[in-house]
Coordinates of C-alpha atoms in Angstrom, one line a residue:
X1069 CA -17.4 -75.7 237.4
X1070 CA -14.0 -74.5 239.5
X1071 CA -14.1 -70.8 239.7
X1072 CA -11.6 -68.7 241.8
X1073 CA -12.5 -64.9 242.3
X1074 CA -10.8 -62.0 244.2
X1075 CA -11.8 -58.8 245.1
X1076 CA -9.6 -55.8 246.4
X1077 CA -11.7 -53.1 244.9
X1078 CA -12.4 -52.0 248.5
X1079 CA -10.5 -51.9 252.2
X1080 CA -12.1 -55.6 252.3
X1081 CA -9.5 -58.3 250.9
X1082 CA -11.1 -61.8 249.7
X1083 CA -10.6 -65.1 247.8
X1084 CA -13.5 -67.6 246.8
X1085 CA -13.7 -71.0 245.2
X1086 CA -16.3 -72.1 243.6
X1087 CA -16.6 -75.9 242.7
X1088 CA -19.7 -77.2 241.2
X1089 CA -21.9 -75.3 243.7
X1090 CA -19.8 -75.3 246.5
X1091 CA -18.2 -71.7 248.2
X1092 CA -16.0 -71.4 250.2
X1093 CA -14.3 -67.8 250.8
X1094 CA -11.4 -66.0 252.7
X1095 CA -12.7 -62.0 253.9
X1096 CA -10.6 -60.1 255.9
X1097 CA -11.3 -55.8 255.9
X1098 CA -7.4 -55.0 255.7
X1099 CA -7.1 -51.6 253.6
X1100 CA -3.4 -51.7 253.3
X1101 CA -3.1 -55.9 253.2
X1102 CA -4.8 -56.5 250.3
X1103 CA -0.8 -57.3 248.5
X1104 CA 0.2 -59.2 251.8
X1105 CA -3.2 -61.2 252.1
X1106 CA -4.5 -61.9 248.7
X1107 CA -2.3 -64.6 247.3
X1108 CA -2.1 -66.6 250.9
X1109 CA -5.6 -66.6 250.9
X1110 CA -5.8 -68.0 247.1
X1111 CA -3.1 -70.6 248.5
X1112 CA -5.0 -71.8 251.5
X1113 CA -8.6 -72.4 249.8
X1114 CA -7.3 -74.8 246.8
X1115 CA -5.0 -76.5 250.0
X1116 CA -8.6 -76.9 251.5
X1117 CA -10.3 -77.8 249.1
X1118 CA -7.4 -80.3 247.6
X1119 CA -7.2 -78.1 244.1
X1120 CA -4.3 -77.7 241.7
X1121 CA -4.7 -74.6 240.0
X1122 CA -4.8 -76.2 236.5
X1123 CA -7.8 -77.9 237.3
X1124 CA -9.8 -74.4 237.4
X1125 CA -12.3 -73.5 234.5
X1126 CA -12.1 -69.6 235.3
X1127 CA -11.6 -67.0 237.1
X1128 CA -13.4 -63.8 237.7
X1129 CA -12.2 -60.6 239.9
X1130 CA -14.1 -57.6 241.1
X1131 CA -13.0 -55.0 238.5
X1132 CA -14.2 -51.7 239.8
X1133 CA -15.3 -49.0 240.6
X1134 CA -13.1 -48.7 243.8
X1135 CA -10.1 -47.8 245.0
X1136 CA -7.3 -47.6 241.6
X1137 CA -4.4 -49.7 243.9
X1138 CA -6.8 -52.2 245.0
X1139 CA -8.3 -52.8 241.1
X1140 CA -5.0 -52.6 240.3
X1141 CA -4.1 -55.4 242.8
X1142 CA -6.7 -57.9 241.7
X1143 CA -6.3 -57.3 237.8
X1144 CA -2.4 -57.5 237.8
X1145 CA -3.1 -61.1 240.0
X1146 CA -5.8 -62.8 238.3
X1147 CA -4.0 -62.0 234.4
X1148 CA -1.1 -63.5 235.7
X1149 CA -2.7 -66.7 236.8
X1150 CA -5.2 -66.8 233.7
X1151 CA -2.6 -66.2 231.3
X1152 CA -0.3 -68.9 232.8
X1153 CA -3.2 -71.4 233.2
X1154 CA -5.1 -70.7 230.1
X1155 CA -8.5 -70.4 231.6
X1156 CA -11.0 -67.5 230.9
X1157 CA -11.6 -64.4 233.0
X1158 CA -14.7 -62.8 234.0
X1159 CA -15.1 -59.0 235.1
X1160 CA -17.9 -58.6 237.6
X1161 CA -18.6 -54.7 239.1
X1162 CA -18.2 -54.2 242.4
X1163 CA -21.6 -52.6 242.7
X1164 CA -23.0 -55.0 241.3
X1165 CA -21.1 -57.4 244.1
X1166 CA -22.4 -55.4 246.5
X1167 CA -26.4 -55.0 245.3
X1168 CA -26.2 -59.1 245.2
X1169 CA -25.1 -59.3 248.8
X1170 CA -28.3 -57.1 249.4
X1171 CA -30.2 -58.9 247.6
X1172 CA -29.5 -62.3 250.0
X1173 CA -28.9 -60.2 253.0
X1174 CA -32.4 -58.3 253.1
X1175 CA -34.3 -61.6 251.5
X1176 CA -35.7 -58.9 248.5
X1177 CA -38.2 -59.7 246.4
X1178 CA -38.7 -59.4 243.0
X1179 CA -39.2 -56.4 241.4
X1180 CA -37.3 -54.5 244.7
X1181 CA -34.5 -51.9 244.4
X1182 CA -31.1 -51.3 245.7
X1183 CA -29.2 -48.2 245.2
X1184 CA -25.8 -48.4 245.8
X1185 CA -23.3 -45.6 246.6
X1186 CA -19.6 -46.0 247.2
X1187 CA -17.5 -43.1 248.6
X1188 CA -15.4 -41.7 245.1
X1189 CA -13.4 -39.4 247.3
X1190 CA -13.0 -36.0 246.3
X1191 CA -16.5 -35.2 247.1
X1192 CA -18.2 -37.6 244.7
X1193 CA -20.1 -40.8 245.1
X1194 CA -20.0 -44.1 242.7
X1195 CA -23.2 -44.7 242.2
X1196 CA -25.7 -47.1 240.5
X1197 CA -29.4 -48.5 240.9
X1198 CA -30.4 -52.2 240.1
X1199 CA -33.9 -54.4 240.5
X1200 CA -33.9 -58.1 241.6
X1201 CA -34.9 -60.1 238.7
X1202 CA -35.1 -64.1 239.4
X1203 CA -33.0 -63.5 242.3
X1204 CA -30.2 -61.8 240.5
X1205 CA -29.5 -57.9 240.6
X1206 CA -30.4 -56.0 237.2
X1207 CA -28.4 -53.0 236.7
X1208 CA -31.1 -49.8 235.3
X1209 CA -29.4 -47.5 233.5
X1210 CA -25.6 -46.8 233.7
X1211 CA -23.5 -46.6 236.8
X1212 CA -21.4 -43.5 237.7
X1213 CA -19.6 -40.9 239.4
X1214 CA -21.1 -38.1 240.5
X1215 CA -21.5 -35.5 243.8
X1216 CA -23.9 -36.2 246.1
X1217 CA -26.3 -33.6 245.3
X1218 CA -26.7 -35.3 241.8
X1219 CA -27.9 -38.2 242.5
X1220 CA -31.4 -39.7 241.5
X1221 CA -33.3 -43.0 241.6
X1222 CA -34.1 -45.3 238.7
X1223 CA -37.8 -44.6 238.0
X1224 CA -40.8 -47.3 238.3
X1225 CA -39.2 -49.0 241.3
X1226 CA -41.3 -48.6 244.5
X1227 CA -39.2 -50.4 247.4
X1228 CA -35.7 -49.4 247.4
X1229 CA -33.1 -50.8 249.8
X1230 CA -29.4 -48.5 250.0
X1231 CA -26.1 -50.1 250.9
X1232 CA -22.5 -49.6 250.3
X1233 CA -20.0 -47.5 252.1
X1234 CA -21.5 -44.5 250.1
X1235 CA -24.1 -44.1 252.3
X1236 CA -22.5 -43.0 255.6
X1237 CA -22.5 -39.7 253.5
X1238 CA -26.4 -39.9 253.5
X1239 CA -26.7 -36.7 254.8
X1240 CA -25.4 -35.0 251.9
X1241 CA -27.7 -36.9 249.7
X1242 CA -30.8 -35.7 247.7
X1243 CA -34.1 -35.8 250.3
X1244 CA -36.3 -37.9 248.3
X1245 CA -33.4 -40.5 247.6
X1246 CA -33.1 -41.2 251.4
X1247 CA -36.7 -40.3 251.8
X1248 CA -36.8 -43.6 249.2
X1249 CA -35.2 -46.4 251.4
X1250 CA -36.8 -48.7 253.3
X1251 CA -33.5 -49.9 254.5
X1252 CA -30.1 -48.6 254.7
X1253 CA -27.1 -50.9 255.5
X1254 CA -23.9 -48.5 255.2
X1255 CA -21.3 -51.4 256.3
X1256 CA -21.6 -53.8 253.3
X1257 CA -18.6 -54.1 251.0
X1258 CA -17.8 -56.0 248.1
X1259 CA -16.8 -59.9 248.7
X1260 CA -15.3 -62.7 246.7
X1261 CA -18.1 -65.0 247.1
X1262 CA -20.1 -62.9 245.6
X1263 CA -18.1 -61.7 242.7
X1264 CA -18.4 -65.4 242.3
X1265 CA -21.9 -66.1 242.3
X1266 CA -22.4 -63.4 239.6
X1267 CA -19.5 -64.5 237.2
X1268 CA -20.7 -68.2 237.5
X1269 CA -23.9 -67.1 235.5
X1270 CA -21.9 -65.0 233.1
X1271 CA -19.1 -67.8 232.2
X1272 CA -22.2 -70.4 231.6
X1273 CA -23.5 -67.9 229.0
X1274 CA -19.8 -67.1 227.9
X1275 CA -19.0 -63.7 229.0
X1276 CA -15.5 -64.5 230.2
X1277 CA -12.6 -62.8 228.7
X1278 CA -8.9 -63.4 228.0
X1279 CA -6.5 -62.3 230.5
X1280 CA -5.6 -59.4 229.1
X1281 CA -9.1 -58.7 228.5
X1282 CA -9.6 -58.5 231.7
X1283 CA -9.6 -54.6 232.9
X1284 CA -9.8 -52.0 236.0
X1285 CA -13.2 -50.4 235.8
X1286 CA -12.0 -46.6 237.1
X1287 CA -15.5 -44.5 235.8
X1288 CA -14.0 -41.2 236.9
X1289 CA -10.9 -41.3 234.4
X1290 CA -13.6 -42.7 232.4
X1291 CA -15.9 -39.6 232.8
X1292 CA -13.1 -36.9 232.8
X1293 CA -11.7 -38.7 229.2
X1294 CA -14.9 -37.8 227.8
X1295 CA -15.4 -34.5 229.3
X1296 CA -12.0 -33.3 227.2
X1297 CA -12.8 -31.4 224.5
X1298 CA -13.6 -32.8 221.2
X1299 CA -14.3 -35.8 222.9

């Protein structure tokens, strides 16, 4: 399998290639490079690696939630280059990017938790709770947007590990949700190589997606839509 995947949901810019196993990534925390960076990056790892871009299989891009230019970044690049090159595409949450890095990072076992909290801005936090299952994270329940105040841990998880950005706002988080953690890493962000990692699984089970298919993730215009009324 050759997989590219981007990610811009975030101030970190990054390209990976995946080739039968093999990663190799570009990560460089750049929040107003990502348009500058992204496509030099892309460039230098099939130079590298000695890849024309036909011969991919996929591709796969962080697609939210995070910041709207950077999704909007990522999802305008990798349609173009699916559409032109035929291949599939396969969304991968950034939380979910970030829980695997966790995951590998902090060695977890199965059957641990990792809450992950992203600053939303306007005094909200993206939010969403996953368990390790055969080394993997496994999202519990739904992710969203929320204030601080609001949030609450999945049930029938006793070891819980918090990481994302989010978290420097800890203080305005609910007691027995920090009270929860055994470890707190406030510096992780989401990466390429792990964007790939996840969509690798989901293209060998056939979860990838034409290009335009492939979609920002926002959850708060998502959220407001259905707050309107009627809705």
């Amino acid at each position: 399998m050759k997989l590219l995947a981007l990610d811009t949901s975030s101030e970190g810019c990054s390209a990976a290639l995946l080739i039968d196993g093999s990663m190799t990534e570009r990560f460089e925390l750049a929040p107003r490079g990502h348009t500058r960076l992204l496509m030099p990056m892309v460039r230098e790892l099939l130079a590298e690696q000695g890849l024309a871009p036909a011969e991919l299989d996929a591709m796969a891009f962080a697609c939210g939630p995070g910041s709207f230019t950077g999704l909007r970044i990522a999802t305008g690049v990798v349609q173009g280059l699916a559409y032109g090159l035929d291949v599939p595409v396969v969304p991968v949450s950034s939380l979910a990017a970030v829980a695997a890095d966790a995951s590998a990072r902090f060695s977890l076992a199965e059957g641990d938790g990792i809450a992950v909290a992203f600053d939303a801005r306007m005094g909200e936090i993206y939010w969403a709770c996953y368990v390790c299952r055969a080394g993997q994270p496994e999202l519990i329940g739904d992710e969203q947007v929320c204030a601080p105040e609001a949030l609450s841990l999945a049930s029938g998880v006793s070891s819980w590990t918090g990481v994302g950005r989010g978290w420097v706002l800890q203080d305005t988080f609910p007691a027995d949700v920090t009270g929860a953690m055994n470890n707190i890493d406030d510096s992780l962000v989401p990466r390429a190589s792990r964007v790939a990692g996840i969509a690798a699984q989901a293209f060998r089970e056939g979860r990838g997606v034409a290009a335009a298919q492939a979609q920002p993730v926002y959850i708060r215009d998502e959220v407001a839509w259905k707050k309107l009324p009627g809705r």
